[in-house]
């Protein structure tokens, strides 16, 4: 058996649409207030795709930035993985649409469906192909246009979500660096707590399904909240333990951006100072699979990651699913 080679992230890129939806805008649409949204979630505004922007359009912008920063051409890509619950259409996959748009002609392409954990599932999958030597460069994109499946008459959900895309280019790195541990999990029994009921083979699109508003996100907020706090803590702990890294040695936590109160629970649990945690939900809301890669890209751009830093990425969401990874960050390549 071949020895596994270390894998890391060479570069990231992100894109959010121009249109801003503020809490003040939402006050005019549903019975809510800026005060409720800020104190219960931490969100102040979010970005919305335009009518003619689909997920692959956002993914393309983020992908081009990641490839440019990595100085790797689309033709060199071996594989493209897109994590999304808002694909352009049921099929072809958004990864195939992106592959064509980028001109990544030798890349295999597939979508991953793990909701807000999608980016973590995506990089976990991508890293296996590189580690075993089958592929060298894999592009992973987390992208969502949640505004297209959000019911803007439902105050329980419409204040939470936003649109965006984040991309990461993965490749081989020197021994001792890159991904040190992964933790992935699912609790399928909790699926109904967060779902988009219609449009698949269980409830195909019909005039009834549209009239009953079944093509929108449905969520039991407080149940998902309890689950989120539990698995964010347990999966972060799991990767620290697997990698043999103590809480004190953790340099940066990049959590899924669902609710500031969920992130605060982790800050408390791990005794982290604020500069060790990346938060951008105040500006973008919950972008599902795009939240983590956009937050990571912004942290890198702001110079918050140094050579040798221990960085944890952790996500949770629909499925129900969760996932975390710990990287010993390197800017070097192998
Ligand atoms: O990314 C995938 C994972 N998703 C998550 O992690 C989301 C997790 N859940 C949450 O972040 C929170 O549960 C929410 C932000 C969704 C809700 O916060 P909460 O503190 O759990 O509130 P709640 O659902 O228990 O609702 C409390 C009250 C209710 O009123 P009553 O029944 O007590 O009279 C809601 O109707 O707040 C009401 N409410 C609102 N009021 C004003 C719910 N949404 C709103 C709103 N504006 N937008």
Coordinates of C-alpha atoms and ligand atoms in Angstrom, one line a residue:
X1 CA 0.0 0.0 0.0
X2 CA 1.2 3.5 -1.0
X3 CA 2.0 5.9 1.9
X4 CA -0.5 8.7 2.3
X5 CA 0.8 12.2 1.5
X6 CA -0.1 15.3 3.5
X7 CA -2.7 17.6 2.0
X8 CA -3.3 21.3 2.7
X9 CA -5.1 24.4 1.4
X10 CA -3.0 26.4 -1.1
X11 CA -5.4 29.3 -1.5
X12 CA -9.0 30.4 -1.0
X13 CA -11.3 32.8 -2.7
X14 CA -14.8 34.2 -1.9
X15 CA -17.6 36.1 -3.5
X16 CA -20.8 37.6 -2.1
X17 CA -23.5 39.3 -4.3
X18 CA -23.8 43.1 -4.2
X19 CA -27.4 43.4 -3.0
X20 CA -27.6 44.0 0.8
X21 CA -30.7 43.1 2.8
X22 CA -30.6 44.8 6.2
X23 CA -32.6 44.2 9.4
X24 CA -34.4 47.5 8.7
X25 CA -35.5 46.1 5.3
X26 CA -36.8 42.9 7.0
X27 CA -38.8 45.0 9.5
X28 CA -40.8 46.2 6.5
X29 CA -41.4 42.7 5.2
X30 CA -42.3 40.6 8.4
X31 CA -43.2 41.2 12.0
X32 CA -39.7 41.5 13.4
X33 CA -37.2 44.1 14.7
X34 CA -33.5 44.9 14.4
X35 CA -33.3 44.4 18.2
X36 CA -34.7 40.9 18.1
X37 CA -32.6 39.8 15.2
X38 CA -29.3 41.2 16.6
X39 CA -29.9 39.9 20.2
X40 CA -31.1 36.4 19.1
X41 CA -28.7 35.9 16.2
X42 CA -26.0 38.5 15.9
X43 CA -27.0 39.1 12.2
X44 CA -27.3 42.7 10.9
X45 CA -27.4 42.3 7.2
X46 CA -27.0 39.6 4.5
X47 CA -26.3 39.5 0.7
X48 CA -28.8 38.4 -1.9
X49 CA -28.2 37.1 -5.4
X50 CA -30.0 38.9 -8.2
X51 CA -32.8 37.3 -10.2
X52 CA -30.4 36.1 -12.9
X53 CA -27.6 34.9 -10.5
X54 CA -27.6 31.1 -9.8
X55 CA -25.2 29.2 -7.5
X56 CA -22.8 28.3 -10.3
X57 CA -22.4 32.1 -11.1
X58 CA -21.3 32.8 -7.5
X59 CA -19.2 29.6 -7.4
X60 CA -17.4 30.8 -10.5
X61 CA -16.4 34.1 -9.0
X62 CA -15.0 32.5 -5.9
X63 CA -13.2 29.7 -7.8
X64 CA -11.4 32.2 -10.2
X65 CA -10.1 34.1 -7.1
X66 CA -8.9 30.9 -5.4
X67 CA -7.2 29.7 -8.6
X68 CA -5.6 33.1 -9.3
X69 CA -4.2 33.3 -5.7
X70 CA -2.9 29.7 -5.9
X71 CA -1.4 30.4 -9.4
X72 CA -2.9 27.2 -10.8
X73 CA -4.9 27.1 -14.0
X74 CA -8.3 25.5 -14.3
X75 CA -6.8 23.1 -16.9
X76 CA -4.5 21.7 -14.1
X77 CA -7.5 20.8 -11.9
X78 CA -8.0 17.0 -11.3
X79 CA -11.4 17.4 -9.6
X80 CA -14.0 19.9 -8.6
X81 CA -16.3 19.3 -5.6
X82 CA -19.2 21.7 -5.0
X83 CA -21.0 21.6 -1.7
X84 CA -24.5 23.1 -2.0
X85 CA -28.1 22.6 -1.2
X86 CA -29.1 25.2 -3.7
X87 CA -27.8 23.7 -7.0
X88 CA -28.7 25.5 -10.2
X89 CA -30.9 22.6 -11.0
X90 CA -31.4 18.9 -9.9
X91 CA -28.9 17.8 -12.6
X92 CA -26.5 18.3 -14.1
X93 CA -24.5 19.0 -10.9
X94 CA -23.4 22.5 -10.2
X95 CA -19.8 21.1 -10.2
X96 CA -20.3 20.1 -13.8
X97 CA -21.6 23.5 -14.7
X98 CA -18.6 25.1 -13.0
X99 CA -16.2 22.7 -14.7
X100 CA -17.5 23.8 -18.1
X101 CA -17.5 27.5 -17.2
X102 CA -13.9 27.3 -15.9
X103 CA -12.7 25.2 -18.8
X104 CA -11.4 22.6 -16.3
X105 CA -11.5 20.0 -19.0
X106 CA -9.6 17.2 -17.3
X107 CA -11.4 17.6 -13.9
X108 CA -13.9 15.1 -12.5
X109 CA -16.8 16.9 -11.0
X110 CA -19.5 16.2 -8.4
X111 CA -21.7 17.9 -5.9
X112 CA -21.8 17.1 -2.2
X113 CA -25.1 17.5 -0.2
X114 CA -24.5 18.0 3.5
X115 CA -26.1 21.4 4.0
X116 CA -24.1 23.7 6.3
X117 CA -21.5 20.9 6.8
X118 CA -21.1 20.6 3.1
X119 CA -17.7 22.4 2.8
X120 CA -16.2 20.2 5.5
X121 CA -17.5 17.0 3.9
X122 CA -16.2 18.4 0.6
X123 CA -12.6 19.0 1.8
X124 CA -12.6 15.7 3.7
X125 CA -13.5 13.9 0.4
X126 CA -11.1 15.9 -1.7
X127 CA -8.2 15.4 0.6
X128 CA -8.5 11.6 0.3
X129 CA -7.9 11.7 -3.5
X130 CA -4.8 13.8 -3.0
X131 CA -3.5 11.9 0.0
X132 CA -3.6 8.6 -1.9
X133 CA -1.8 10.0 -4.9
X134 CA -4.7 9.7 -7.4
X135 CA -5.1 13.4 -7.8
X136 CA -2.9 16.5 -7.2
X137 CA -5.2 19.6 -7.3
X138 CA -8.8 19.5 -6.2
X139 CA -11.0 22.6 -6.0
X140 CA -13.7 22.6 -3.3
X141 CA -16.4 25.2 -3.4
X142 CA -19.2 25.9 -0.8
X143 CA -21.9 27.9 -2.5
X144 CA -25.5 28.8 -1.7
X145 CA -28.2 31.0 -3.0
X146 CA -30.5 30.4 0.0
X147 CA -32.5 33.5 -0.9
X148 CA -34.1 31.4 -3.7
X149 CA -35.5 28.9 -1.2
X150 CA -36.3 31.3 1.7
X151 CA -39.9 32.1 2.5
X152 CA -39.8 35.9 3.0
X153 CA -43.2 35.7 4.7
X154 CA -41.8 33.5 7.5
X155 CA -40.0 35.5 10.2
X156 CA -38.7 32.3 11.8
X157 CA -36.3 31.7 8.9
X158 CA -36.2 34.7 6.6
X159 CA -34.0 36.8 8.9
X160 CA -31.3 34.1 9.0
X161 CA -30.1 33.3 5.6
X162 CA -27.8 34.9 2.9
X163 CA -26.1 34.1 -0.3
X164 CA -22.4 33.6 -1.1
X165 CA -19.6 31.4 -2.2
X166 CA -16.2 30.3 -0.9
X167 CA -13.6 28.2 -2.7
X168 CA -10.4 26.4 -1.6
X169 CA -7.7 24.9 -3.7
X170 CA -6.3 21.7 -2.1
X171 CA -2.9 20.1 -2.9
X172 CA 0.0 18.2 -1.4
X173 CA 2.0 19.9 1.3
X174 CA 5.3 19.1 3.2
X175 CA 5.3 16.3 5.9
X176 CA 3.9 17.3 9.2
X177 CA 1.6 20.1 7.9
X178 CA -1.9 20.4 6.4
X179 CA -4.9 18.4 7.5
X180 CA -4.2 16.6 10.8
X181 CA -7.6 15.2 11.6
X182 CA -11.2 15.0 10.4
X183 CA -14.4 14.3 12.3
X184 CA -17.6 13.7 10.3
X185 CA -21.0 12.6 11.5
X186 CA -24.7 12.4 10.7
X187 CA -27.9 11.9 12.7
X188 CA -30.4 11.2 9.9
X189 CA -33.3 10.8 12.4
X190 CA -33.1 14.6 12.8
X191 CA -33.6 15.3 9.1
X192 CA -37.2 16.7 9.4
X193 CA -35.8 19.4 11.8
X194 CA -34.2 21.3 8.9
X195 CA -35.4 20.5 5.4
X196 CA -36.7 21.6 2.0
X197 CA -39.7 19.2 1.7
X198 CA -40.7 19.4 -1.9
X199 CA -39.1 19.3 -5.4
X200 CA -37.5 15.9 -5.0
X201 CA -39.0 12.4 -5.7
X202 CA -41.0 12.3 -2.4
X203 CA -43.0 15.4 -3.2
X204 CA -42.5 16.3 -6.8
X205 CA -43.3 19.9 -7.8
X206 CA -47.0 20.4 -8.3
X207 CA -49.5 23.3 -8.0
X208 CA -50.3 21.9 -4.5
X209 CA -46.7 21.8 -3.3
X210 CA -46.2 25.4 -4.4
X211 CA -49.5 26.5 -2.9
X212 CA -48.5 24.8 0.4
X213 CA -45.1 26.6 0.3
X214 CA -43.2 23.3 0.4
X215 CA -40.4 24.6 -1.8
X216 CA -39.0 26.7 1.1
X217 CA -36.6 26.0 4.0
X218 CA -38.5 24.6 7.0
X219 CA -36.7 24.6 10.3
X220 CA -37.4 23.9 14.0
X221 CA -35.0 26.6 15.2
X222 CA -34.7 25.8 18.9
X223 CA -34.2 22.0 18.3
X224 CA -31.5 22.7 15.7
X225 CA -29.9 25.3 18.1
X226 CA -29.5 22.7 20.9
X227 CA -28.0 20.2 18.4
X228 CA -25.7 22.8 17.0
X229 CA -24.2 23.7 20.4
X230 CA -23.7 20.0 21.2
X231 CA -22.0 18.9 18.0
X232 CA -19.9 22.0 17.5
X233 CA -18.3 21.4 20.9
X234 CA -18.0 17.6 20.5
X235 CA -16.5 17.7 17.0
X236 CA -14.1 20.4 17.9
X237 CA -13.0 18.4 20.9
X238 CA -12.7 15.3 18.7
X239 CA -10.3 16.9 16.1
X240 CA -8.2 18.4 18.9
X241 CA -7.9 15.0 20.5
X242 CA -7.2 13.1 17.3
X243 CA -4.5 15.6 16.3
X244 CA -3.0 15.7 19.8
X245 CA -3.5 19.5 20.1
X246 CA -4.5 21.1 23.3
X247 CA -7.1 23.9 23.6
X248 CA -4.4 26.3 24.4
X249 CA -2.6 25.5 21.2
X250 CA -5.6 26.3 19.1
X251 CA -4.8 29.5 17.1
X252 CA -7.9 30.0 15.1
X253 CA -11.5 28.6 15.1
X254 CA -13.5 29.1 11.9
X255 CA -17.0 28.0 12.8
X256 CA -20.2 27.7 10.7
X257 CA -21.9 31.1 11.0
X258 CA -25.5 30.2 12.1
X259 CA -26.0 32.2 15.3
X260 CA -23.6 34.2 17.4
X261 CA -25.0 32.6 20.5
X262 CA -23.9 29.1 19.2
X263 CA -20.4 30.5 18.5
X264 CA -20.3 32.2 22.0
X265 CA -21.1 28.8 23.6
X266 CA -18.0 27.4 21.9
X267 CA -15.9 30.4 22.9
X268 CA -16.9 29.8 26.5
X269 CA -16.4 26.0 26.4
X270 CA -12.9 26.3 24.9
X271 CA -11.8 29.4 26.8
X272 CA -11.0 31.2 23.5
X273 CA -10.2 34.9 23.2
X274 CA -12.3 36.7 20.6
X275 CA -9.3 37.2 18.2
X276 CA -9.0 33.4 17.9
X277 CA -12.6 33.1 16.5
X278 CA -13.7 34.2 13.1
X279 CA -17.2 35.8 12.9
X280 CA -18.7 37.3 9.8
X281 CA -22.4 36.5 10.3
X282 CA -23.2 40.1 11.3
X283 CA -22.5 41.0 7.6
X284 CA -23.6 37.9 5.8
X285 CA -26.0 35.9 8.0
X286 CA -26.0 32.1 7.5
X287 CA -24.8 31.1 4.1
X288 CA -24.9 27.4 4.8
X289 CA -22.0 25.6 3.0
X290 CA -20.5 29.0 2.0
X291 CA -20.1 30.3 5.5
X292 CA -16.9 28.5 6.5
X293 CA -14.9 29.0 3.3
X294 CA -15.9 32.7 3.1
X295 CA -14.9 33.2 6.8
X296 CA -11.6 31.4 6.2
X297 CA -10.9 33.5 3.1
X298 CA -11.5 36.7 5.0
X299 CA -9.3 35.5 7.9
X300 CA -6.4 34.7 5.4
X301 CA -6.8 38.0 3.6
X302 CA -6.7 39.8 7.0
X303 CA -3.4 38.1 7.8
X304 CA -5.0 36.2 10.8
X305 CA -3.3 32.9 9.8
X306 CA 0.5 32.3 10.2
X307 CA 2.7 29.4 9.2
X308 CA 2.3 26.6 11.7
X309 CA -1.0 27.8 13.2
X310 CA -3.5 25.2 14.4
X311 CA -6.7 26.1 12.6
X312 CA -10.0 24.3 13.2
X313 CA -12.9 24.5 10.8
X314 CA -16.2 23.2 12.2
X315 CA -19.7 23.0 10.7
X316 CA -23.2 21.6 11.6
X317 CA -26.6 21.6 10.0
X318 CA -29.2 19.9 7.9
X319 CA -29.1 16.1 7.6
X320 CA -28.6 16.5 10.5
X321 CA -24.8 16.5 9.9
X322 CA -21.6 17.8 11.5
X323 CA -18.0 17.9 10.6
X324 CA -14.7 19.4 11.7
X325 CA -11.1 19.4 10.6
X326 CA -7.8 20.6 12.2
X327 CA -5.0 21.9 10.0
X328 CA -1.5 22.8 10.9
X329 CA -1.4 25.6 8.4
X330 CA 1.4 25.9 5.9
X331 CA 1.9 28.3 3.0
X332 CA 4.4 25.8 1.5
X333 CA 3.7 23.2 -1.2
X334 CA 5.1 19.7 -1.9
Ligands
LIG1 O1 -27.2 26.5 9.6 C1 -27.9 25.4 10.0 C2 -28.1 25.3 11.4 N1 -29.1 26.3 11.8 C3 -29.0 26.7 13.0 O2 -28.0 26.4 13.7 C4 -30.1 27.6 13.6 C5 -30.2 27.3 15.0 N2 -31.3 28.1 15.6 C6 -31.3 29.4 15.9 O3 -30.3 30.0 15.6 C7 -32.4 29.9 16.8 O4 -33.2 28.9 17.3 C8 -33.3 31.0 16.0 C9 -32.5 32.2 15.8 C10 -33.8 30.4 14.7 C11 -34.5 31.3 16.9 O5 -34.0 31.8 18.1 P1 -34.7 31.2 19.5 O6 -34.1 32.0 20.6 O7 -34.5 29.7 19.5 O8 -36.2 31.6 19.3 P2 -37.5 30.7 19.3 O9 -37.5 30.0 18.0 O10 -37.6 29.9 20.5 O11 -38.6 31.8 19.3 C12 -38.8 32.7 20.4 C13 -39.9 33.7 20.0 C14 -41.1 33.0 19.4 O12 -42.3 33.7 19.9 P3 -43.2 33.0 21.0 O13 -43.7 31.8 20.4 O14 -42.3 32.9 22.2 O15 -44.2 34.1 21.2 C15 -41.0 33.3 17.9 O16 -42.2 33.3 17.3 O17 -39.4 34.6 19.0 C16 -40.3 34.6 17.9 N3 -39.6 34.9 16.7 C17 -39.3 36.1 16.3 N4 -39.7 37.4 16.8 C18 -39.3 38.4 16.1 C19 -39.0 34.0 15.9 N5 -38.4 34.7 14.8 C20 -38.6 36.0 15.1 C21 -38.3 37.2 14.4 N6 -38.6 38.3 14.9 N7 -37.5 37.1 13.3

